[in-house]
Amino acid sequence: MLTRLLLISLALTASLAVRAELPADFTIAVLGDDVASADILVLNDATDFSLTWGPESGEGYTGISAQRLNRKFDDMTYSPAVIFRLLSHKNGKTDVLAEQQTACDGDMCGIRVYTNGRITKITGGHSEPLFADGSVRVHVPLAAGTVFKVHAPEKSNTVIARRDIAERVTIRPALFSDTQALAEHIAASRDSLEGYWQYLDRNISKSGVDFASGYRIATVRDGNSYQILYLGEDNGAWKPLMVKGLLHPTIFINHFDLEWLDAQRLNHFTHETSATISESESILTLSFPLFGAQVRFRRIPAGAAVRQ
């Protein structure tokens, strides 16, 4: 039982399309360990098909199904109606959580799922928002092993028009595996640039980059550079002791070339980024001139960092 799959490149050149023979139910993507967002758009020309997601173990799934009604009232009147249903499958039973009717002209009908862990958007037909009235919550986990699948009849045509899986960026492994080891290192350090820092303020004149606030960091020497360790809450993108950035000394005293990861760990900033530590070594300033942004941290005693 085979279906024809058209893997369409996101490039504009249609000649890049690849035709392949696959089973009627097939996997589009399996998420890895550190995924920030998933954006999947599937088109199909069958009367019924669905896009589902769930654990790799196969123990239940959630999904969106499309049922084309193909209403033909007479020779002149045609209604390209389609019903989209939100499904939950557990313990061998499938429940319909919600349904919505919209239009879907042409041979192909689409289902699109986007999530970044905080926001989930579902669209169907002509990019019509589905289940967006707040009456039902659609959850698409970004956990490792989450599988996205298409379920379509045999001999139907499926187009994977979009399959964007964004993985989070890591600069390098952290030097410490627990906060106690970090505290002991800083307590014994004779390097005045190592220590704990608390967010102070920020000045951002442009939009387009996310500089989170209100957390602590630590600076520790790593070879000729300094790691900037994140010490805030576990928020999905960040966990304590992950490397938030790097300080690379320049020929100027207490001036550094800066590497920095944004709040979602999607952007690695290195171009025209810099950092300075004040003459009193009490203020750490991070500068991002291309974004018109500056973020400052104030030094805090080790005891205050541990208590917080």
XYZ file of C-alpha atoms in Angstrom:
308
model
C 0.000 0.000 0.000
C 1.931 2.972 -1.252
C 1.431 6.688 -1.539
C 3.361 9.178 -3.621
C 5.296 11.794 -1.712
C 6.531 14.997 -3.270
C 9.324 16.510 -1.213
C 9.261 20.143 -2.270
C 12.316 22.264 -1.613
C 11.654 25.621 -0.024
C 13.656 27.121 -2.856
C 11.623 28.777 -5.603
C 12.817 26.390 -8.291
C 10.097 23.787 -8.779
C 12.506 21.484 -10.587
C 14.078 20.654 -7.230
C 11.034 18.550 -6.292
C 11.774 14.890 -5.573
C 9.226 12.118 -6.098
C 9.386 9.061 -3.854
C 7.260 6.018 -3.017
C 6.456 5.712 0.701
C 3.907 3.871 2.869
C 0.516 5.511 3.440
C 1.533 6.384 7.028
C 5.000 7.868 7.164
C 7.216 9.937 9.458
C 8.012 13.542 8.579
C 10.331 14.389 11.474
C 11.641 13.100 14.804
C 12.710 15.858 17.196
C 16.158 15.830 18.771
C 17.326 16.797 22.250
C 17.307 20.598 22.056
C 14.678 21.916 19.646
C 13.481 25.524 19.835
C 10.656 25.416 17.287
C 8.969 23.236 14.685
C 7.082 24.451 11.614
C 5.495 21.803 9.404
C 3.139 22.261 6.443
C 1.645 19.239 4.692
C -0.574 19.257 1.589
C -2.630 16.315 0.346
C -5.206 15.731 -2.395
C -7.172 12.951 -0.672
C -10.645 13.286 0.806
C -9.285 12.409 4.268
C -5.786 12.768 5.702
C -4.180 13.842 8.960
C -1.012 15.208 10.543
C -0.217 13.803 14.000
C 2.452 14.157 16.661
C 3.321 12.066 19.697
C 6.063 10.110 21.498
C 8.330 7.832 19.518
C 7.091 4.920 21.638
C 3.726 5.209 19.899
C 1.848 5.519 23.205
C -0.864 7.876 22.042
C -0.815 10.912 19.786
C -2.528 14.209 19.048
C -3.291 15.442 15.570
C -5.324 17.386 13.046
C -7.444 15.579 10.467
C -8.938 17.046 7.298
C -12.133 15.741 5.701
C -13.069 17.284 2.369
C -16.831 17.378 1.877
C -16.732 18.095 -1.878
C -20.272 19.377 -1.860
C -21.749 19.655 -5.344
C -25.271 21.029 -5.183
C -25.829 21.190 -8.952
C -23.836 21.578 -12.155
C -23.136 25.234 -11.372
C -22.769 25.248 -7.583
C -19.779 23.740 -5.797
C -18.700 24.178 -2.166
C -15.030 23.367 -1.456
C -15.767 22.744 2.230
C -13.424 20.872 4.561
C -13.814 19.914 8.211
C -10.695 19.996 10.379
C -10.795 17.998 13.595
C -8.504 18.079 16.612
C -7.895 14.466 17.627
C -6.528 12.764 20.732
C -5.655 9.083 20.559
C -5.031 7.198 23.820
C -5.326 3.567 24.833
C -6.590 2.558 21.411
C -9.392 5.146 21.444
C -9.599 8.303 19.329
C -11.559 11.291 20.647
C -12.549 14.404 18.701
C -11.717 17.405 20.923
C -12.901 20.092 18.515
C -13.801 20.655 14.894
C -13.942 23.607 12.525
C -15.198 23.980 8.968
C -13.545 26.166 6.366
C -12.803 26.169 2.624
C -10.057 24.481 0.647
C -10.029 25.199 -3.112
C -7.844 23.371 -5.583
C -6.519 19.845 -5.671
C -4.415 20.136 -2.515
C -5.560 20.876 1.027
C -3.088 21.869 3.734
C -2.466 21.487 7.470
C 0.232 23.580 9.119
C 1.525 23.248 12.682
C 3.921 25.738 14.271
C 5.158 25.751 17.867
C 8.036 27.284 19.792
C 7.147 25.714 23.117
C 5.257 28.798 24.263
C 3.023 29.561 21.275
C 1.282 27.026 19.050
C -0.472 27.987 15.807
C -2.537 25.631 13.673
C -3.789 26.599 10.222
C -5.716 24.746 7.559
C -7.137 25.268 4.085
C -6.192 28.766 2.906
C -4.039 29.425 5.998
C -7.175 29.762 8.091
C -6.411 29.771 11.867
C -7.822 26.644 13.501
C -9.027 26.277 17.100
C -7.761 29.787 17.912
C -10.781 30.971 19.916
C -9.346 29.695 23.190
C -12.008 27.044 23.708
C -9.459 24.261 23.383
C -5.726 24.151 24.015
C -3.542 22.567 21.356
C -0.278 21.251 22.797
C 2.650 20.306 20.563
C 5.589 19.133 22.706
C 9.146 19.856 21.637
C 10.504 16.984 23.715
C 13.169 14.726 22.271
C 11.610 11.795 20.429
C 8.410 13.586 19.444
C 7.380 12.188 16.051
C 5.384 14.002 13.354
C 3.542 11.712 10.948
C 1.242 11.983 7.963
C -1.616 9.518 7.598
C -2.978 9.488 4.065
C -4.804 7.017 1.783
C -2.856 4.933 -0.678
C -2.158 6.485 -4.061
C -2.828 9.979 -2.758
C -0.342 12.780 -3.363
C 1.358 14.359 -0.370
C 3.533 17.470 -0.458
C 5.764 18.394 2.470
C 5.822 22.114 1.732
C 7.602 23.076 4.942
C 9.663 21.140 7.471
C 11.643 23.626 9.560
C 13.076 22.267 12.810
C 15.142 24.920 14.634
C 17.700 23.578 17.080
C 19.089 25.693 19.885
C 22.688 26.937 19.763
C 25.409 25.944 22.234
C 28.724 27.815 22.340
C 30.724 25.292 24.345
C 30.341 22.972 27.363
C 30.254 24.598 30.796
C 33.208 24.190 33.123
C 31.069 23.226 36.112
C 28.378 20.616 36.608
C 26.935 21.987 39.866
C 26.676 25.347 41.626
C 28.648 24.152 44.657
C 31.713 23.432 42.528
C 31.354 26.868 40.938
C 31.066 28.551 44.355
C 34.175 26.778 45.626
C 36.121 27.811 42.529
C 35.151 31.492 42.811
C 35.827 31.531 46.560
C 39.389 30.283 45.958
C 40.041 32.394 42.840
C 42.640 35.156 42.744
C 41.389 36.411 39.385
C 39.480 39.618 40.099
C 37.438 39.250 36.908
C 35.884 36.008 38.091
C 32.743 36.378 40.159
C 28.981 36.680 40.338
C 26.906 39.349 38.612
C 23.284 40.427 38.925
C 21.261 41.979 36.092
C 21.183 45.767 36.558
C 19.490 47.406 33.572
C 19.277 47.548 29.784
C 18.967 50.193 27.100
C 17.494 48.987 23.797
C 16.658 51.430 21.013
C 15.814 48.883 18.291
C 13.534 45.881 18.088
C 14.353 42.455 16.697
C 16.383 40.857 19.474
C 15.305 39.458 22.827
C 17.456 40.457 25.802
C 15.954 38.835 28.867
C 16.334 40.489 32.260
C 16.350 39.796 35.973
C 18.824 36.916 36.193
C 22.335 36.310 37.517
C 25.486 35.225 35.726
C 28.997 34.225 36.723
C 32.306 34.832 34.950
C 35.031 32.181 35.142
C 38.312 31.904 33.276
C 38.480 29.353 30.470
C 41.969 29.386 28.945
C 42.599 32.898 27.646
C 38.906 33.785 27.747
C 36.096 33.910 30.295
C 32.895 31.916 30.232
C 29.693 33.737 31.146
C 27.551 31.184 32.966
C 23.783 31.498 33.196
C 22.491 31.236 36.784
C 18.779 31.984 36.299
C 15.796 29.684 36.401
C 15.357 26.629 34.206
C 13.064 28.048 31.517
C 13.300 25.436 28.783
C 15.848 27.286 26.664
C 18.262 27.796 29.548
C 19.359 25.748 32.528
C 21.679 26.911 35.326
C 25.416 26.765 34.506
C 24.935 26.762 30.732
C 27.351 29.024 28.837
C 25.530 32.275 28.002
C 28.520 33.933 26.399
C 32.279 34.295 26.163
C 34.593 37.224 26.929
C 37.754 37.380 24.824
C 40.327 39.921 26.123
C 41.557 42.614 23.737
C 44.634 44.857 23.979
C 42.611 47.309 26.080
C 42.334 46.885 29.843
C 39.054 45.258 30.922
C 37.732 45.358 27.359
C 36.560 42.195 25.598
C 35.213 40.874 22.332
C 31.884 39.294 23.206
C 30.082 36.154 22.098
C 26.472 35.989 23.303
C 23.408 33.797 22.927
C 19.944 35.351 22.949
C 17.072 34.505 25.275
C 15.859 31.587 23.129
C 19.355 30.314 22.243
C 18.616 30.747 18.556
C 21.013 33.592 17.721
C 24.771 33.584 18.338
C 25.967 37.199 18.352
C 29.631 37.837 17.542
C 29.678 40.712 15.047
C 30.588 44.090 16.577
C 29.673 42.851 20.052
C 31.863 43.836 22.988
C 31.987 44.014 26.772
C 33.711 46.176 29.358
C 34.255 45.874 33.078
C 34.381 49.170 34.958
C 37.590 50.416 36.556
C 36.186 49.497 39.961
C 35.341 46.051 38.557
C 31.786 46.449 39.832
C 29.863 46.870 36.539
C 29.905 44.525 33.532
C 28.507 46.151 30.383
C 27.554 44.177 27.272
C 27.209 46.194 24.050
C 25.303 45.255 20.881
C 25.584 48.360 18.658
C 23.934 46.763 15.616
C 20.786 46.413 17.724
C 21.200 49.677 19.575
C 21.336 47.661 22.792
C 23.347 47.708 25.991
C 22.866 45.414 28.993
C 24.540 45.935 32.375
C 25.226 43.631 35.323
C 26.462 44.613 38.796
C 28.892 42.519 40.814
C 27.424 40.813 43.882
C 29.156 38.973 46.741
C 29.349 35.218 46.506
C 27.126 34.881 49.574
C 24.368 36.941 47.953
C 24.541 34.819 44.808
C 24.106 31.626 46.814
C 21.208 32.979 48.906
C 19.224 34.247 45.935
